[in-house]
Backbone as JSON, one array per atom type, in Angstrom:
{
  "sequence": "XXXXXXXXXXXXXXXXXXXXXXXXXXXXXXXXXXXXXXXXXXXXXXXXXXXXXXXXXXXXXXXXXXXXXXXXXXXXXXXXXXXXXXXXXXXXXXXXXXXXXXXXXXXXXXXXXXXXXXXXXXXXXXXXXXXXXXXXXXXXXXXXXXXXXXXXXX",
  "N": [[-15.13, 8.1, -17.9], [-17.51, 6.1, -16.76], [-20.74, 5.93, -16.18], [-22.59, 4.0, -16.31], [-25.15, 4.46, -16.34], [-26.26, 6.2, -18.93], [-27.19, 3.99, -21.32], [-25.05, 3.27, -22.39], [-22.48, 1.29, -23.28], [-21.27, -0.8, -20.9], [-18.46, -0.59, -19.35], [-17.77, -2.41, -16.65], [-18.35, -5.11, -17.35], [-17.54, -5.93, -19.65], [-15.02, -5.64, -19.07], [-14.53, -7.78, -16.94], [-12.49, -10.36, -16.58], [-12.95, -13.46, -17.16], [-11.2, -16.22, -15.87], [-8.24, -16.47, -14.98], [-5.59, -17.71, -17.07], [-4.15, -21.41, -15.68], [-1.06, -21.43, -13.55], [1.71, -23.54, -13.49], [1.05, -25.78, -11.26], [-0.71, -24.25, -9.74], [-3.9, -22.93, -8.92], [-6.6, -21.68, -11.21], [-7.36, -18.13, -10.78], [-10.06, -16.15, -10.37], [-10.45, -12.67, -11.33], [-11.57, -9.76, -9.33], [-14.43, -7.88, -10.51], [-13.75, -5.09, -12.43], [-15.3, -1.77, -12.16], [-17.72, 0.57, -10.81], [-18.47, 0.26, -7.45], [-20.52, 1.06, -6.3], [-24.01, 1.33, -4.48], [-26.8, -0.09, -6.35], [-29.22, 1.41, -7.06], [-28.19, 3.77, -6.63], [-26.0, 4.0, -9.02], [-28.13, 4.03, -10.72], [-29.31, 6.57, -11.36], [-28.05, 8.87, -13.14], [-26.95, 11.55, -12.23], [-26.96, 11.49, -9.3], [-25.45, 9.56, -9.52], [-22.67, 10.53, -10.04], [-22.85, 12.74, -8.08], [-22.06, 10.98, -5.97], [-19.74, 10.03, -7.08], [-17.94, 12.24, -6.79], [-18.51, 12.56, -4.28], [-16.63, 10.4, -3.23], [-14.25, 10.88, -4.43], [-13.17, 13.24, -3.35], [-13.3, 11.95, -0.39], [-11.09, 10.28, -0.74], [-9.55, 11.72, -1.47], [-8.55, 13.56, 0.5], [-7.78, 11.26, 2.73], [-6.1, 10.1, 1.17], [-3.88, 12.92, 0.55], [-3.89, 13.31, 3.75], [-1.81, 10.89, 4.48], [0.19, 11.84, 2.74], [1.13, 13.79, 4.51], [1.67, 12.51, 6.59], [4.4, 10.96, 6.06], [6.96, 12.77, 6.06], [6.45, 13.08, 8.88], [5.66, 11.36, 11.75], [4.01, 8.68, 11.78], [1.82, 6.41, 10.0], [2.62, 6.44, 6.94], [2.82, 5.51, 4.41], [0.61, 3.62, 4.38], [-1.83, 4.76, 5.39], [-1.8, 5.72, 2.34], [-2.08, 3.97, 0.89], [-4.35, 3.04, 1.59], [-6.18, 5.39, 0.77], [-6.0, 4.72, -1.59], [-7.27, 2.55, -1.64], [-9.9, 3.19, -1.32], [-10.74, 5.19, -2.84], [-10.73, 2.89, -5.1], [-12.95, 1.81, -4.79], [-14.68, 3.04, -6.67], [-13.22, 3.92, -8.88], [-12.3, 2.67, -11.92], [-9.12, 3.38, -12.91], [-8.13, 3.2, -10.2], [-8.38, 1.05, -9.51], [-6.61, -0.53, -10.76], [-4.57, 0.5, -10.16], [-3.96, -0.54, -7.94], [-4.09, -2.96, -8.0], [-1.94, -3.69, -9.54], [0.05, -2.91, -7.46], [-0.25, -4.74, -5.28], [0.28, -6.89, -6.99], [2.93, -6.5, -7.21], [4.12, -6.3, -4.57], [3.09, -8.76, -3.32], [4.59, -10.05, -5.36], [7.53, -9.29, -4.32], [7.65, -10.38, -1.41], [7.63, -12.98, -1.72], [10.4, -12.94, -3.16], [12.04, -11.97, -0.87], [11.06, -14.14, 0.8], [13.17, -16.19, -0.32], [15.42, -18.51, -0.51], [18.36, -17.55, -0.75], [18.44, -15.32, -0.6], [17.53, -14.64, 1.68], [19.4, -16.14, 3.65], [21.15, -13.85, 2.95], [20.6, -11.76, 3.96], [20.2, -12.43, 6.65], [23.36, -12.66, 7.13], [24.32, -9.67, 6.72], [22.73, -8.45, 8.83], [24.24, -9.6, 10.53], [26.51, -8.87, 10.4], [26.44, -6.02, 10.53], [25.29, -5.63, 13.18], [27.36, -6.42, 14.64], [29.47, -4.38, 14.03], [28.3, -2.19, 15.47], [28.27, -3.15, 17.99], [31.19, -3.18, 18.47], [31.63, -0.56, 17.84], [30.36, 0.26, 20.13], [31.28, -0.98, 22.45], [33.98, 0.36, 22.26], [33.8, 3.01, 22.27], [32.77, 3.02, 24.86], [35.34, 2.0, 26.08], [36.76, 4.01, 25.88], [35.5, 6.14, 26.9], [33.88, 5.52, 29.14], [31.02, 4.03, 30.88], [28.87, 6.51, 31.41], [26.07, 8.25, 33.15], [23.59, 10.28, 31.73], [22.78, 12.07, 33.57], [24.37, 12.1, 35.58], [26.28, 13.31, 34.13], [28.25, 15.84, 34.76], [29.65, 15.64, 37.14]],
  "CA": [[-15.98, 7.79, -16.77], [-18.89, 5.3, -17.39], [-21.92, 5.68, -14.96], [-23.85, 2.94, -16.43], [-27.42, 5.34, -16.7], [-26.3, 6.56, -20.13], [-27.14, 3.14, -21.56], [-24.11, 2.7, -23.12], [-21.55, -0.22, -22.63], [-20.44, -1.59, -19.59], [-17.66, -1.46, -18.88], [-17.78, -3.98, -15.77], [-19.36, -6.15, -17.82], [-16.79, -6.06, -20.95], [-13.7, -5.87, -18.56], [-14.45, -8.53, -16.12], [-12.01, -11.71, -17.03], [-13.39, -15.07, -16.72], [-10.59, -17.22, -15.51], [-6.74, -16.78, -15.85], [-4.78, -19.58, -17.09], [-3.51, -21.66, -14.18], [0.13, -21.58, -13.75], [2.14, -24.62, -13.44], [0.63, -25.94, -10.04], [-1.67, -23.16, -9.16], [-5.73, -22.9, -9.3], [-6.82, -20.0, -11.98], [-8.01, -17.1, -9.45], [-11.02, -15.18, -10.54], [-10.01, -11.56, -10.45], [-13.1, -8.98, -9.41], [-15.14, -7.1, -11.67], [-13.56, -3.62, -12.84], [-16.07, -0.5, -12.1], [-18.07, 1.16, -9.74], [-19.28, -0.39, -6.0], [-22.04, 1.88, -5.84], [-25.39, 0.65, -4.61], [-27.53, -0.16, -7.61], [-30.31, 2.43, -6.91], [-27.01, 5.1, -7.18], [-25.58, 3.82, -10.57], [-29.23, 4.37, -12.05], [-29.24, 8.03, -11.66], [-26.14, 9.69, -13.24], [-26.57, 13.3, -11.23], [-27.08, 10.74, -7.98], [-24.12, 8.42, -9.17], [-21.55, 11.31, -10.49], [-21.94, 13.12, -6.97], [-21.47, 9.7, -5.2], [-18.16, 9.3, -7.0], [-17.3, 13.31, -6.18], [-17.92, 12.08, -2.76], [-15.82, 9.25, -2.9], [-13.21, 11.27, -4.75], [-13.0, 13.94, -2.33], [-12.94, 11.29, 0.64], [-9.96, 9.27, -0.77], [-8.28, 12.37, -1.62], [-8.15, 13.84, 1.99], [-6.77, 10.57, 3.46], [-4.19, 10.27, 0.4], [-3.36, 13.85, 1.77], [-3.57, 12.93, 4.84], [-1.33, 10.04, 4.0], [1.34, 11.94, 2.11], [1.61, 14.78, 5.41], [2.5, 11.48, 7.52], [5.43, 10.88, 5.31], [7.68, 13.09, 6.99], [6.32, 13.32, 10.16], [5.14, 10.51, 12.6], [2.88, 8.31, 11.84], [1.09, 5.54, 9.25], [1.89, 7.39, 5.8], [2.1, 4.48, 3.04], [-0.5, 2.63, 4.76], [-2.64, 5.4, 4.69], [-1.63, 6.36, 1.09], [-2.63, 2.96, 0.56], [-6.14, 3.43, 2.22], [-7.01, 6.08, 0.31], [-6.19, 4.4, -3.16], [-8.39, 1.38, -2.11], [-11.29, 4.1, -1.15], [-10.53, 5.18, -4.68], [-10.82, 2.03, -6.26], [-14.07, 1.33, -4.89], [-15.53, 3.59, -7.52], [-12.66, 4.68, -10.31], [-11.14, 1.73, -13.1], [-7.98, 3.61, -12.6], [-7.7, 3.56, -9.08], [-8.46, -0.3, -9.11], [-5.84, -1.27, -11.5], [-2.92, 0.77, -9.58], [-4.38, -1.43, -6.22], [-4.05, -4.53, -8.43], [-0.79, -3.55, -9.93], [0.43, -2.61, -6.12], [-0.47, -5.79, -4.58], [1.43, -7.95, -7.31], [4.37, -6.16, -6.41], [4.32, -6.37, -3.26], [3.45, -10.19, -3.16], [6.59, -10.51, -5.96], [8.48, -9.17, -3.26], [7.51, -10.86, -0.57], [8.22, -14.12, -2.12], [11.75, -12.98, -3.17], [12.27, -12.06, 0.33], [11.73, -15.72, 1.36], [13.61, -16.86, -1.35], [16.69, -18.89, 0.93], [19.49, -17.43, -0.41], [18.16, -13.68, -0.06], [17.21, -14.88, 3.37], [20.98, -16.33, 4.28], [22.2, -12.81, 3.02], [19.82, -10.63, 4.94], [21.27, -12.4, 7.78], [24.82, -12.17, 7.0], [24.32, -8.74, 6.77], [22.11, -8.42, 9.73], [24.94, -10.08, 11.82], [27.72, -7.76, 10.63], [25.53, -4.59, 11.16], [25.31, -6.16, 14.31], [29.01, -6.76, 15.23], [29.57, -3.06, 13.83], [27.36, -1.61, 16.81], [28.82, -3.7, 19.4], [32.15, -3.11, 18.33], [31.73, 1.27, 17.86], [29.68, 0.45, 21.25], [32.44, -1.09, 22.93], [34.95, 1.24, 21.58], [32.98, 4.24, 23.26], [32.67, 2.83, 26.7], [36.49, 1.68, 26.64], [37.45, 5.49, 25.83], [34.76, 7.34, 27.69], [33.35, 5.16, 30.57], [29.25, 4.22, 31.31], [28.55, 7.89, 32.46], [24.29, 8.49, 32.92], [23.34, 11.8, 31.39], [22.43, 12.56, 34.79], [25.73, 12.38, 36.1], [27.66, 13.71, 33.35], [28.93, 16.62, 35.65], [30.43, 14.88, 38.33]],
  "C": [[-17.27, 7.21, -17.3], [-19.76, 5.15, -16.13], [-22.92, 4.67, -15.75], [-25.2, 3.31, -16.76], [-27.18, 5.86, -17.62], [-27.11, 5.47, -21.07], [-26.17, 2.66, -22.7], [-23.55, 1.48, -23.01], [-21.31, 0.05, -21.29], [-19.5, -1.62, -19.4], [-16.77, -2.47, -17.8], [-17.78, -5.13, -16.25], [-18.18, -6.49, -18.43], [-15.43, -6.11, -20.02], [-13.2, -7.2, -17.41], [-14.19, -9.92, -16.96], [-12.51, -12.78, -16.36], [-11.81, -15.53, -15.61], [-9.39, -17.18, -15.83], [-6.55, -17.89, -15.81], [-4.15, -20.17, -15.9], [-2.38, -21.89, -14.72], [0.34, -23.3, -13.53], [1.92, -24.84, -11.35], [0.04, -25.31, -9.15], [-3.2, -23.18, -10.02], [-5.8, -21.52, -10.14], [-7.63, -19.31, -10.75], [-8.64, -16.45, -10.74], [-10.73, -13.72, -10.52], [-11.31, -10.48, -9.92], [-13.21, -8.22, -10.61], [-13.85, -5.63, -11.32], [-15.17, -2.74, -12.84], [-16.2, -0.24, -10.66], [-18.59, 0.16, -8.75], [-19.92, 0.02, -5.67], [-22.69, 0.99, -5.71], [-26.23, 0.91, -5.62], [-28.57, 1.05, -7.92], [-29.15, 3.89, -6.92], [-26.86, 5.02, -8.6], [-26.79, 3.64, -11.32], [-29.74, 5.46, -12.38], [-27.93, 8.73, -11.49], [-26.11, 11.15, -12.45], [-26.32, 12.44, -9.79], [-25.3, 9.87, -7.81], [-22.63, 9.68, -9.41], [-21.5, 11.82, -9.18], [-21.59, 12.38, -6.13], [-20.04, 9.46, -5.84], [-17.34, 10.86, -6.64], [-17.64, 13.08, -4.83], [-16.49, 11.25, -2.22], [-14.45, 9.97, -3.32], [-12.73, 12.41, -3.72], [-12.43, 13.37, -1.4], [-11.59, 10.96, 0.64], [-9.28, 10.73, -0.68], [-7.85, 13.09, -0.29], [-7.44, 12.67, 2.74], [-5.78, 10.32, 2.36], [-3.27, 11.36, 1.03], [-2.9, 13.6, 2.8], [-1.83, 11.88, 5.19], [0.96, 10.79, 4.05], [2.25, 13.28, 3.66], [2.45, 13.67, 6.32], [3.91, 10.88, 7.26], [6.51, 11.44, 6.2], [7.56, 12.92, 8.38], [6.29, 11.82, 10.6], [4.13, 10.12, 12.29], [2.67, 7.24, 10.48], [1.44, 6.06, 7.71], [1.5, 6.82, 4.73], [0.86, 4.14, 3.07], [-1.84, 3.56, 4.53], [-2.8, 6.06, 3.67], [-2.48, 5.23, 0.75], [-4.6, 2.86, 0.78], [-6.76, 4.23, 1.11], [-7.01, 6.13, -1.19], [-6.98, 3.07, -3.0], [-10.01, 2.5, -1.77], [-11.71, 4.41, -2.69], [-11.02, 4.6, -5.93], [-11.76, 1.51, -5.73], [-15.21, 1.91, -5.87], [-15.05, 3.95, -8.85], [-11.81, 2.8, -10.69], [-9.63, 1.58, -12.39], [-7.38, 3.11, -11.33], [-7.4, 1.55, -8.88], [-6.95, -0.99, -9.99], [-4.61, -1.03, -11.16], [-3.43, -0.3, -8.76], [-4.04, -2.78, -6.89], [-2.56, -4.41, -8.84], [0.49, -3.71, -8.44], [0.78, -3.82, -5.4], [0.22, -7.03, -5.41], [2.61, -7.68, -7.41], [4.61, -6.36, -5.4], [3.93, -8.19, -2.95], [4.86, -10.71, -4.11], [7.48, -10.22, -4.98], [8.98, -9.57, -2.04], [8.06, -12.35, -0.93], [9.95, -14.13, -2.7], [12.18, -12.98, -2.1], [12.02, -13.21, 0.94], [12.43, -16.89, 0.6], [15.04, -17.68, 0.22], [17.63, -18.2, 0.89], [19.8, -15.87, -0.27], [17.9, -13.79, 1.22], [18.4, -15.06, 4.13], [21.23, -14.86, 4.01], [21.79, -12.12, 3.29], [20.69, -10.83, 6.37], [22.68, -12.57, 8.52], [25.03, -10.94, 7.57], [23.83, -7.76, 7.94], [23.17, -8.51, 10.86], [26.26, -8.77, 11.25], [27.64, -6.63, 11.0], [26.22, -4.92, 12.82], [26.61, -5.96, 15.66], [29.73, -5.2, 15.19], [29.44, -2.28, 14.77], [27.88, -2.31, 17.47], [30.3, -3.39, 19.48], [32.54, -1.4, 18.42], [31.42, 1.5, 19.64], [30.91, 0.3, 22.64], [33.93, 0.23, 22.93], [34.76, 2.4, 22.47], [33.09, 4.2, 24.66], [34.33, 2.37, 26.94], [37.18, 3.18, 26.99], [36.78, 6.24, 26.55], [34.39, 7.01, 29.14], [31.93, 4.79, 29.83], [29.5, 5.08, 32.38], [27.16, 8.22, 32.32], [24.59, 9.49, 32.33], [23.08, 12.96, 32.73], [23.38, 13.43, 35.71], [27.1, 12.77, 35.55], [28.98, 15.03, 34.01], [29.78, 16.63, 36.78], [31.4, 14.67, 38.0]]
}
């Protein structure tokens, strides 16, 4: 953990890459600095900035919690797992480098998913599902009838 008011290194300073190489037909992207997002007048008193990141660590970790209870149940749970690792990574290294790690998975994936011929066989698969359910569906109403729940007694 580097609060910056020791006057040691940086490491914002020392981790923040200039300029990746540009791929073949892509602009180099900038990536952000690595460290803390504290306001400056925080990160110059370490008792001020250490309980600003036990704030922040606390915070995230109740909606990760939060997060991981939604899992089973009803409700948002990645998304707010996700939430509470970018809360995270507004103050910890770590937290920033899963969020960066996260997000080029999830764009690799996204781009396989519009790849064409993963796209034709989604909806191959899509249509036989499909035909499956209409066909069990059928099947049901030839042998049983359309009876409401209402009127199942009758």
């Amino acid at each position: 953990m580097n609060t910056e008011s020791n006057g040691g290194p940086k490491i914002a300073d020392a981790a923040a890459p200039a300029a990746e190489p540009a791929a073949a037909g892509e602009t180099a992207s900038v990536e952000q600095r690595l460290g803390s997002r504290a306001p400056r007048f925080i990160r110059r008193s370490r008792p001020l900035h250490l309980s600003w990141q036990v704030g922040i660590f606390i915070v995230g970790l109740a909606v990760v919690v939060g997060g991981i209870i939604m899992l089973p149940l009803p409700g948002p749970g990645w998304l707010v797992i996700f939430a509470g690792m970018a809360i995270w990574a507004t103050e910890f290294v770590w937290a920033q480098l899963v969020l960066r790690w996260t997000k080029r998975k999830v764009t690799e994936a996204a781009q396989k998913a519009l790849d064409p011929k993963v796209r034709r066989r989604n909806i191959i698969l899509t249509s036989v599902g499909a035909v499956i359910i209409v066909a069990g569906l059928a099947v049901y109403l030839w042998k049983f009838g359309f009876v409401l729940p209402w009127n199942a007694d009758r």
